[in-house]
Amino acid sequence: MTDSTIIYTQTDEAPALATYSFLPVVQAYARAAGVGVESRDISLAGRIIAAFPEYLDPGLRIGDALAELGELAQRPEANIIKLPNISASVPQLKAAVAELQAQGYALPDYPDDPKTDEEREVGARYDKVKGSAVNPVLREGNSDRRAPASVKSYARNHPHTMGTWEPYSKTNVATMGVDDFRSTEKSAVVAADDALRIELVGDDGTTTVLRESVPVKAGEVVDASVMRVAALREFLQRQVARAKDEGVLFSVHLKATMMKVSDPIIFGHVVRAFFPKTFAAHGDALAAAGLTPNDGLGGILKGIEALPEGAAIKASIEAELAEGPALAMVDSDRGITNLHVPSDVIVDASMPALIRTSGHMWGPDGQEADTLAVLPDSSYAGIYQAVLDDCRANGAFDPATMGTVPNVGLMAQKAEEYGSHDKTFEIPVTGQVRVVDSAGLVVLTQAVGAGDIFRMCQTKDAPIRDWVKLAVTRARATGDPAVFWLDATRAHDAQLIEKVRAYLPEHDTEGLTIEIMAPVDAMAYSLERIRRGENTISVTGNVLRDYLTDLFPIMELGTSAKMLSVVPLMNGGGLFETGAGGSAPKHVQQLVKENYLRWDSLGEFLALAVSFEQYAKVTGNAGAQVLADTLDRATATFLNENKSPSRRVGGIDNRGSHFYLALYWAQELARQSDDAELAQKFAALAETLTAQEQTISDELIGVQGTPVEIGGYYRPDPAKAAAVMRPSKTFNEALAVLD
């Protein structure tokens, strides 16, 4: 890799398959302008392989691309296009390991209960791979996420469907409000650079070091909170009964992929609460067999097949399913419930889908129904209830007239909850967890009981300063109000409010509207404005960034994949993210079954254009700016001509959308006047693609409808995947002329 290179990441599932089709186009067009585009494998499978080099034959070893890009992200020349990747839950991690082992990689098994030093060391390596392992490494800047004007215009002119809302809808959010992370949170600002220690002082007099060293910097905000398990269990039991009494579906909405320690544990408590008789009678047998509710009902149902008492356990589960409230379903046809897999129902994707669909989820009968959405921790649950109440009162939003809510998100350097994984613990004994500085002084303390979940979070001062600066920059650029979603009654937010008020005067805010509001109030304010067609910049912390950049785009555009996501890196480089990957697994299933990939690469098109702009700015390569400008115009044509993937076999799929983008881009390059040499290079290609449009379209559509083999879900065979994703001989030969 040279200093003048764009890195296009290889990730997972549908985005990875789309890359086999689109990256050859990108590289061919970029080469013509003297721009280098290289690929780096940061997929789940790639990260697993890189973590265990000594276990593998030399020919199967690969370098640690994520670590390489983490270092690059701290340099001013960084230019990284990041596609969505799997934030692996334990079941996904195990499935990926099993697939790789079947492909000849001699990887160790994931140790559920490590007992030896070797097993603990293996487990520690896998722990670095699972969950959101990629984003905290690459996100060395804060987030600027918005709908480009061309995308918003298209959505208004071609509004997607929204479900009808009725004032008598019984859909609601249930949350704890007490004894959860939000209500127990304590916060402090570190005075000087230091290293903190997290220790558990048991009531029995023992002291256990949970984390030996947590480096902190002066001005850093540190938080400690606890989810009290007794209160959680009681709350969940009440919600199961409430859903039954109200005749609505029961569902739970967590983030088990990002909150990879806490949320699988909470998910396990939900499973226990829904099946109390089963666990009372058979809990010991399940535990002895290594079957944990933390992995979901699906893992239990599969695992009990081999147990002597398996039939009795299955009968008990089926009886409680019949007795309890109807469960929301992930796939009614296949019997996959909301409780089957912790990573199946992710709050930031599932709640907007519920809101868009009349407040409904799918029931066991295959029909939509009102739902009790259980979000145990109350930190952000209120924003969703505010949207539900607004829809009940005012009806569904109208994509043809509604405004937009872009986001400036605080996420640099593992800010807030999403950086808490290595500081989150399930507490074994009653006592106190203390956060102690190097002088032995207690910074934060929490009383805990056995089974409670303790979490410590960090937010460094430099990212907060940069976040405030970015908020003012976006407000100045757009003229729209900017609202910091911060709650003065929450310990962490109170610290941030002080810092925001201290740092805002460092910038020119004259004539700008900049407010600080509690999240529920900010949501109500933003909803009122978007119903009037007005725009409001949301300025939020890391988790709300994630939630809102799915919620509003899904309401406005029908998907969060069409957002422009720019991360101006704090040291001067750029990270360009390409959209959400929540529906990617279903897309892969459809490809294998029907040779049809529905993945929409618009996010890649948008990210690529701003990546070329960054490249031109850093290197002075005028051709890169021409690529950016012409790609913008081509994308607008692409949208206006409605060449995005359709939903069914027989229409344009992902591969067809790439062809049409390439066609419109070549046409724009051929007729641009800023670079005559580049225009000449693309004139012949534009002529060929235009003349062969029908032939290429027929070749791309003609392969659809039959199953295909790609050689693996987590690590497809490159030759097989390329053959499937590049089936048009005519298109491939036309591109080759550029070389």
mmCIF file of N, CA, C and O in Angstrom, residues 13 23 82 98 114-115 155-156 158 171 239 298 309 341 380 445 477 499 550 564 566 576 582 632:
data_model
loop_
_atom_site.group_PDB
_atom_site.id
_atom_site.type_symbol
_atom_site.label_atom_id
_atom_site.label_comp_id
_atom_site.label_asym_id
_atom_site.label_seq_id
_atom_site.Cartn_x
_atom_site.Cartn_y
_atom_site.Cartn_z
ATOM 1 N N GLU A 13 -21.014 -11.219 3.981
ATOM 2 C CA GLU A 13 -22.386 -11.418 3.524
ATOM 3 C C GLU A 13 -22.639 -10.675 2.213
ATOM 4 O O GLU A 13 -21.812 -10.663 1.311
ATOM 5 N N LEU A 23 -16.165 -3.921 -7.322
ATOM 6 C CA LEU A 23 -14.770 -3.494 -7.185
ATOM 7 C C LEU A 23 -14.000 -3.536 -8.503
ATOM 8 O O LEU A 23 -13.205 -2.622 -8.773
ATOM 9 N N LYS A 82 -15.363 1.777 4.005
ATOM 10 C CA LYS A 82 -15.726 0.652 4.875
ATOM 11 C C LYS A 82 -17.151 0.203 4.603
ATOM 12 O O LYS A 82 -18.101 0.947 4.819
ATOM 13 N N ALA A 98 -16.597 -23.145 12.449
ATOM 14 C CA ALA A 98 -16.917 -24.474 11.911
ATOM 15 C C ALA A 98 -16.775 -24.502 10.394
ATOM 16 O O ALA A 98 -16.253 -25.477 9.824
ATOM 17 N N PRO A 114 -13.645 -21.898 29.299
ATOM 18 C CA PRO A 114 -12.200 -22.192 29.307
ATOM 19 C C PRO A 114 -11.693 -22.557 30.698
ATOM 20 O O PRO A 114 -12.000 -21.871 31.675
ATOM 21 N N LYS A 115 -10.921 -23.636 30.748
ATOM 22 C CA LYS A 115 -10.407 -24.107 32.037
ATOM 23 C C LYS A 115 -8.883 -24.099 32.083
ATOM 24 O O LYS A 115 -8.300 -23.949 33.148
ATOM 25 N N ALA A 155 -36.413 10.181 -3.082
ATOM 26 C CA ALA A 155 -37.385 9.629 -2.117
ATOM 27 C C ALA A 155 -38.673 10.437 -2.111
ATOM 28 O O ALA A 155 -39.761 9.881 -1.959
ATOM 29 N N ARG A 156 -38.568 11.745 -2.273
ATOM 30 C CA ARG A 156 -39.772 12.577 -2.292
ATOM 31 C C ARG A 156 -40.566 12.367 -3.577
ATOM 32 O O ARG A 156 -41.800 12.382 -3.557
ATOM 33 N N HIS A 158 -40.421 9.612 -5.440
ATOM 34 C CA HIS A 158 -40.830 8.210 -5.523
ATOM 35 C C HIS A 158 -40.978 7.668 -4.099
ATOM 36 O O HIS A 158 -40.199 6.816 -3.654
ATOM 37 N N THR A 171 -49.508 -0.935 20.407
ATOM 38 C CA THR A 171 -48.051 -1.101 20.401
ATOM 39 C C THR A 171 -47.400 -0.080 21.332
ATOM 40 O O THR A 171 -47.701 1.106 21.276
ATOM 41 N N GLN A 239 -43.498 -8.087 31.977
ATOM 42 C CA GLN A 239 -43.765 -7.772 30.573
ATOM 43 C C GLN A 239 -44.333 -8.978 29.823
ATOM 44 O O GLN A 239 -45.171 -8.816 28.926
ATOM 45 N N GLY A 298 -33.000 -21.045 19.754
ATOM 46 C CA GLY A 298 -32.611 -21.904 18.631
ATOM 47 C C GLY A 298 -31.505 -22.868 18.996
ATOM 48 O O GLY A 298 -31.553 -24.054 18.642
ATOM 49 N N GLU A 309 -33.251 -36.468 27.990
ATOM 50 C CA GLU A 309 -34.496 -35.810 28.371
ATOM 51 C C GLU A 309 -34.942 -34.775 27.342
ATOM 52 O O GLU A 309 -35.772 -33.913 27.609
ATOM 53 N N VAL A 341 -32.315 -16.362 18.252
ATOM 54 C CA VAL A 341 -30.895 -16.010 18.149
ATOM 55 C C VAL A 341 -30.729 -14.565 18.614
ATOM 56 O O VAL A 341 -31.449 -13.686 18.144
ATOM 57 N N TYR A 380 -32.267 4.859 26.208
ATOM 58 C CA TYR A 380 -32.763 5.441 24.958
ATOM 59 C C TYR A 380 -34.149 4.929 24.572
ATOM 60 O O TYR A 380 -34.664 5.308 23.522
ATOM 61 N N THR A 445 -17.762 3.933 42.289
ATOM 62 C CA THR A 445 -18.079 2.670 42.949
ATOM 63 C C THR A 445 -19.541 2.320 42.720
ATOM 64 O O THR A 445 -20.390 3.212 42.582
ATOM 65 N N ALA A 477 -22.887 25.016 7.563
ATOM 66 C CA ALA A 477 -22.966 24.631 6.147
ATOM 67 C C ALA A 477 -24.400 24.542 5.656
ATOM 68 O O ALA A 477 -24.677 24.797 4.486
ATOM 69 N N LYS A 499 -19.126 20.194 29.080
ATOM 70 C CA LYS A 499 -18.076 20.314 28.069
ATOM 71 C C LYS A 499 -18.596 21.008 26.802
ATOM 72 O O LYS A 499 -17.899 21.831 26.201
ATOM 73 N N ASP A 550 -30.480 4.840 11.639
ATOM 74 C CA ASP A 550 -31.371 3.848 11.036
ATOM 75 C C ASP A 550 -32.813 4.351 11.066
ATOM 76 O O ASP A 550 -33.536 4.260 10.080
ATOM 77 N N LEU A 564 -25.293 8.920 3.130
ATOM 78 C CA LEU A 564 -23.882 9.257 3.000
ATOM 79 C C LEU A 564 -23.301 9.315 4.404
ATOM 80 O O LEU A 564 -23.785 10.063 5.257
ATOM 81 N N VAL A 566 -19.852 9.947 6.332
ATOM 82 C CA VAL A 566 -18.470 10.414 6.281
ATOM 83 C C VAL A 566 -17.933 10.499 7.703
ATOM 84 O O VAL A 566 -18.606 11.016 8.597
ATOM 85 N N PHE A 576 -14.993 6.405 4.983
ATOM 86 C CA PHE A 576 -16.257 6.586 4.286
ATOM 87 C C PHE A 576 -17.054 5.295 4.388
ATOM 88 O O PHE A 576 -16.667 4.267 3.828
ATOM 89 N N GLY A 582 -28.109 -4.774 7.923
ATOM 90 C CA GLY A 582 -29.038 -5.578 8.705
ATOM 91 C C GLY A 582 -29.766 -6.653 7.937
ATOM 92 O O GLY A 582 -30.098 -7.713 8.468
ATOM 93 N N ASP A 632 -20.959 11.507 -9.103
ATOM 94 C CA ASP A 632 -22.142 12.160 -8.527
ATOM 95 C C ASP A 632 -23.252 12.304 -9.562
ATOM 96 O O ASP A 632 -24.419 11.982 -9.297
#
